[in-house]
Each structure stands twice: as C-alpha cells, then as structure tokens.
C-alpha cells in the first residue's frame, strides 16, 4: 500500500485541494485502505489507534460524496466518546471541507443546549457529537437521523468503556437503514464485534493496521515533554546544547517542513528542507550538501526521506510524531549506522504522550525522558565549547598576530574582562534564540488515569487510595489530584507507578464494580 497518492484514491477535487492546502504529503495507511472502500459504498470496520489519520480516512470520502438532500435533513452523524474528541474531529472536518459547502456542528454535554438547538433548526449537514447529547437531541426531535447517508462510530471501544452502549444502540436504531456505517476502534472486544454484526452490513470490510511488535535498531532513544506553544523554542534549546554535527529532523507535513526551515534559517542555523513539492534537482542538491557535511540540519517529511541513504547522521529528531509506528522505526534507523552511536529525540506534548507509549510498546524499546535544557544548561554547554576552541587555538600559531593588539588593550582594561567580553560576543553569535525564561519544561512525570467507577458506585477518595495501595502497593505521594465524577474517575499518578497500576488494578473490583483503567488525556 505504500506510495499511493491522494489523487489516486477517487476523492473529488474540492477535497483534494483542501488536503493539499493542509500540506499532507501522502495518505497514511488507514487512509489508503479505508478511503476507496468507503467511496465504493461498503461499510467498514477500521482497527487503528489515535494519531493514525482516522478522521481524514472517514471524513474525506464522506465529504467527497456529499450531496445535500432536498429536504435539508442531516446527512452524516459522527459519534465520539468525549467532548474533546468531538471538537477535534469537527475541527479536522472543517479543514477538509474548506472548499465544500457543508454545514457542521459539534454537540456535546456541558455546552448550553440553546445554541445547538438554534443551529440545528437552521439546517446542519454533519453532526459530530457525544452519544448522550445526541440522544437527548433526538428525543427532543431536533436531530432526525431517518435520512442519513453516513454514520461513524469513532473510538468505539472508548465509548463502550464509558458506558455509552445503550445510548449508541438507541441511536443506531433511530438511523436510516440506507446509510453506510463505519466503526473505528483500537481494540476489538466481543461487545464491539457484536455491535458490528448487528448494525453493519454483512459485506462490510475489516481493515486493521494494528501492529503487535516491531524491532528497532540500537539507537539511544529519548523524548522531551513540551508545551505545544513552545515546540520551536524547545527544539532550539535542544540543538543549542547538543550541537549535532549532522541531524535529520522530521516533520509531518510539507508545510511543517517549510515553516521550520524558515524559522531556523532566520536564526542562522545551517539548514535546508526536503519534501515532495521540490523537484528532483533541488532535492539532489540539498542531499549532496548534507552528505558532504556542508549542511548541519536536514528537515524532511517521511516521504522525502524515504530511500535517501546518508552515513554519519548523529541525530534524528522527531519534531513532530510520525503518522505510523513504522515511520518511527524508519526514521530512527537513519542514525547510528555502521556501529556508531546514534541518538533519536522525540518531542511530545502531554497529549501526544499516549502515542509515544504505544510506540514504546510496539517497538519493545525504552524511550527515556530528558528535560528540556534551561538557559543555564545552554550557557554551560556553550562555555565548554568556547573553552575547547580557545584551547585548540592556543595550540596553534595563528592567534599570535593578535598579540600586539591584546597588549594595547592591556593598558586600558583588565584582560580577564576582555576575555569575558570576547566570550560574550561568541556566545551571542552561537545562541540565536532570544531565550528569556530559564526553564520551559512540563513538570515531570504525572499521568492522568481514567477509571470506570464513580460517584454512583459510592466511591470516595479514601477508598480509591486504599484500593491503589492494596492492589498496586502505591503510596499516597505518588497520587495527585483525584476527580470523582458520576460514572468515572480521573486520577493523576506519578509516571513511574502508572504501568503498575494499569497492570495490577485493571479488571479488579472496586465498590463492587470491575474497573477498567486507561491513560487519559491530560487535564490542561
Ligand atoms: P487522527 O488520527 O485523525 O486524530 O489524526 C492525527 C493527526 O494527523 C491530525 O493532526 C491530522 O491533521 C494529521 N494527519 C492526518 N492525515 C495525515 C497525512 N496523510 N499526513 C500527515 N498528517 C496527517
């Protein structure tokens, strides 16, 4: 399935144009497989994790086939487990629908219903919502699914874990039988299989891109936890400390490559980019410079980097996480060749942390945490470097031509001050980013867990602490905030105990209920 292009999948021009504007180089695996199936009219079951491009996999064909019905009824309903995900899916669809005239509306609990009602009355084509709120609106006759063409269940296993099964079945029963149905889920427990047998057509296609294991080369792998708004600054801090001699930096999109190259060049780094919109000549030129050591940084998309063969790459830096786990393996395989030690860095926001954990699991490798360098760290690194260069210079004769000038300075200044001033000049030249805050890291190591037990089971914090202590031997100091909601609970725990809690407590009984525990999206 590799090397399929977006314009070979049968999507319409408006959708293709929007995808091109997004700067996506080529379809991800789930997209390459799901899009043609949906365009041909089949129901589909897609087994894929988050971050694999699922939204576009169902969104692009739906928008491509979109035709407003004469009676102005809802065309598509998409169900997602959480408010956050509903908004995320809606935002992505809005981007893909840039040139298509489609009216979309996200609906979820917690938002004033009046606004949603007003919008629904004015006519909506695609509704993205959480099951509870959607059902509520169906019962109020504000959502009518009797003419829909598409129904999507996104992250079906999550929806089941959150206790939405009855709501979902009710919604499915209300929906037109003429529709196409798509179900996406990372796992396929029996309940999901049952759901697909009941509500999807018999000739539905099952597409799985889940990988169990994959091997990676022996590269030292690290990750930095960053805030999204600090991605570029965090990256600059890292390379200012490490000063890689030869690094390949990966971005997810063509636009991402262009933006990063521009930002780096503006700050004086020796860098060029490579992606599919550049012609063969440009690419060969860039590659030659990089190979000959005349370019320290090469920024590339996965597609552009495919097939290039460069020795002596000291660092691979994942500025963005890759779309597929295979890409991660390919990317980091570009360093540490010929028995040289290679380093791979990955930048992740707290939200992307889950994907990183999946990569670790599938590749059976350990990706260690590193802290984003502080200004003090950068200063230390630069000082060491400057000192090294001073020593080297003193070993040769060339500097002697400046001795008469230095002697003159001796009359006017203290020579220690002069040396410090010269170092300051060199330092400012080397550090191009105007760093202000000493530390910009994300405070280490809290993970938010989601548990399927809540107030309705009469759970209180004390009982939860006792349960974690008895079942997983976890102490109070490893537990942070606890939020007990009606049907579920969120609890912050130290990173180092999260795995133990997941392993030991999942499936055990708490307040008479078998609990399911998962890593949740972080609070902020
Ligand atoms: P999803 O799995 O739908 O949540 O998508 C994860 C992220 O990947 C989103 O930020 C998308 O915008 C992005 N994305 C989706 N498809 C592609 C693609 N073919 N190439 C690059 N990025 C993509």
PDB file of C-alpha atoms and ligand atoms in Angstrom, residues 6 24-28 31 49-56 88 92 95 252-253 323, ligand 1:
ATOM      1  CA  UNK A   6      -4.149  11.132  -2.532  1.00  0.00           C
ATOM      2  CA  UNK A  24      -0.177  16.322   3.769  1.00  0.00           C
ATOM      3  CA  UNK A  25       2.328  14.534   1.596  1.00  0.00           C
ATOM      4  CA  UNK A  26       0.597  11.195   1.128  1.00  0.00           C
ATOM      5  CA  UNK A  27      -2.208   9.138   2.657  1.00  0.00           C
ATOM      6  CA  UNK A  28      -1.486   7.297   5.881  1.00  0.00           C
ATOM      7  CA  UNK A  31      -6.447   6.357   4.772  1.00  0.00           C
ATOM      8  CA  UNK A  49      -5.039   3.793  17.133  1.00  0.00           C
ATOM      9  CA  UNK A  50      -5.362   7.535  17.539  1.00  0.00           C
ATOM     10  CA  UNK A  51      -2.951   9.649  15.586  1.00  0.00           C
ATOM     11  CA  UNK A  52      -3.053   7.414  12.521  1.00  0.00           C
ATOM     12  CA  UNK A  53      -5.203   9.788  10.476  1.00  0.00           C
ATOM     13  CA  UNK A  54      -8.575   8.122  11.095  1.00  0.00           C
ATOM     14  CA  UNK A  55     -10.558  11.326  10.892  1.00  0.00           C
ATOM     15  CA  UNK A  56      -9.490  12.072   7.360  1.00  0.00           C
ATOM     16  CA  UNK A  88     -11.107  17.717  17.446  1.00  0.00           C
ATOM     17  CA  UNK A  92     -10.383  18.419  11.231  1.00  0.00           C
ATOM     18  CA  UNK A  95     -10.336  21.880   7.385  1.00  0.00           C
ATOM     19  CA  UNK A 252       4.642  15.555   9.454  1.00  0.00           C
ATOM     20  CA  UNK A 253       3.688  17.878   6.607  1.00  0.00           C
ATOM     21  CA  UNK A 323       1.814   9.157  11.427  1.00  0.00           C
TER      22      UNK A 323
HETATM   23  P1  LIG B   1      -6.265  11.467  13.668  1.00  0.00           P
HETATM   24  O1  LIG B   1      -5.762  10.075  13.798  1.00  0.00           O
HETATM   25  O2  LIG B   1      -7.383  11.594  12.719  1.00  0.00           O
HETATM   26  O3  LIG B   1      -6.574  12.078  15.017  1.00  0.00           O
HETATM   27  O4  LIG B   1      -5.087  12.364  13.016  1.00  0.00           O
HETATM   28  C1  LIG B   1      -3.903  12.654  13.682  1.00  0.00           C
HETATM   29  C2  LIG B   1      -3.183  13.882  13.094  1.00  0.00           C
HETATM   30  O5  LIG B   1      -2.561  13.570  11.859  1.00  0.00           O
HETATM   31  C3  LIG B   1      -4.053  15.088  12.814  1.00  0.00           C
HETATM   32  O6  LIG B   1      -3.402  16.216  13.335  1.00  0.00           O
HETATM   33  C4  LIG B   1      -4.125  15.184  11.310  1.00  0.00           C
HETATM   34  O7  LIG B   1      -4.258  16.519  10.893  1.00  0.00           O
HETATM   35  C5  LIG B   1      -2.825  14.561  10.871  1.00  0.00           C
HETATM   36  N1  LIG B   1      -2.905  13.846   9.575  1.00  0.00           N
HETATM   37  C6  LIG B   1      -3.946  13.135   9.104  1.00  0.00           C
HETATM   38  N2  LIG B   1      -3.644  12.573   7.901  1.00  0.00           N
HETATM   39  C7  LIG B   1      -2.372  12.932   7.612  1.00  0.00           C
HETATM   40  C8  LIG B   1      -1.491  12.667   6.499  1.00  0.00           C
HETATM   41  N3  LIG B   1      -1.854  11.889   5.467  1.00  0.00           N
HETATM   42  N4  LIG B   1      -0.250  13.196   6.543  1.00  0.00           N
HETATM   43  C9  LIG B   1       0.129  13.970   7.587  1.00  0.00           C
HETATM   44  N5  LIG B   1      -0.644  14.267   8.655  1.00  0.00           N
HETATM   45  C10 LIG B   1      -1.896  13.764   8.673  1.00  0.00           C
END
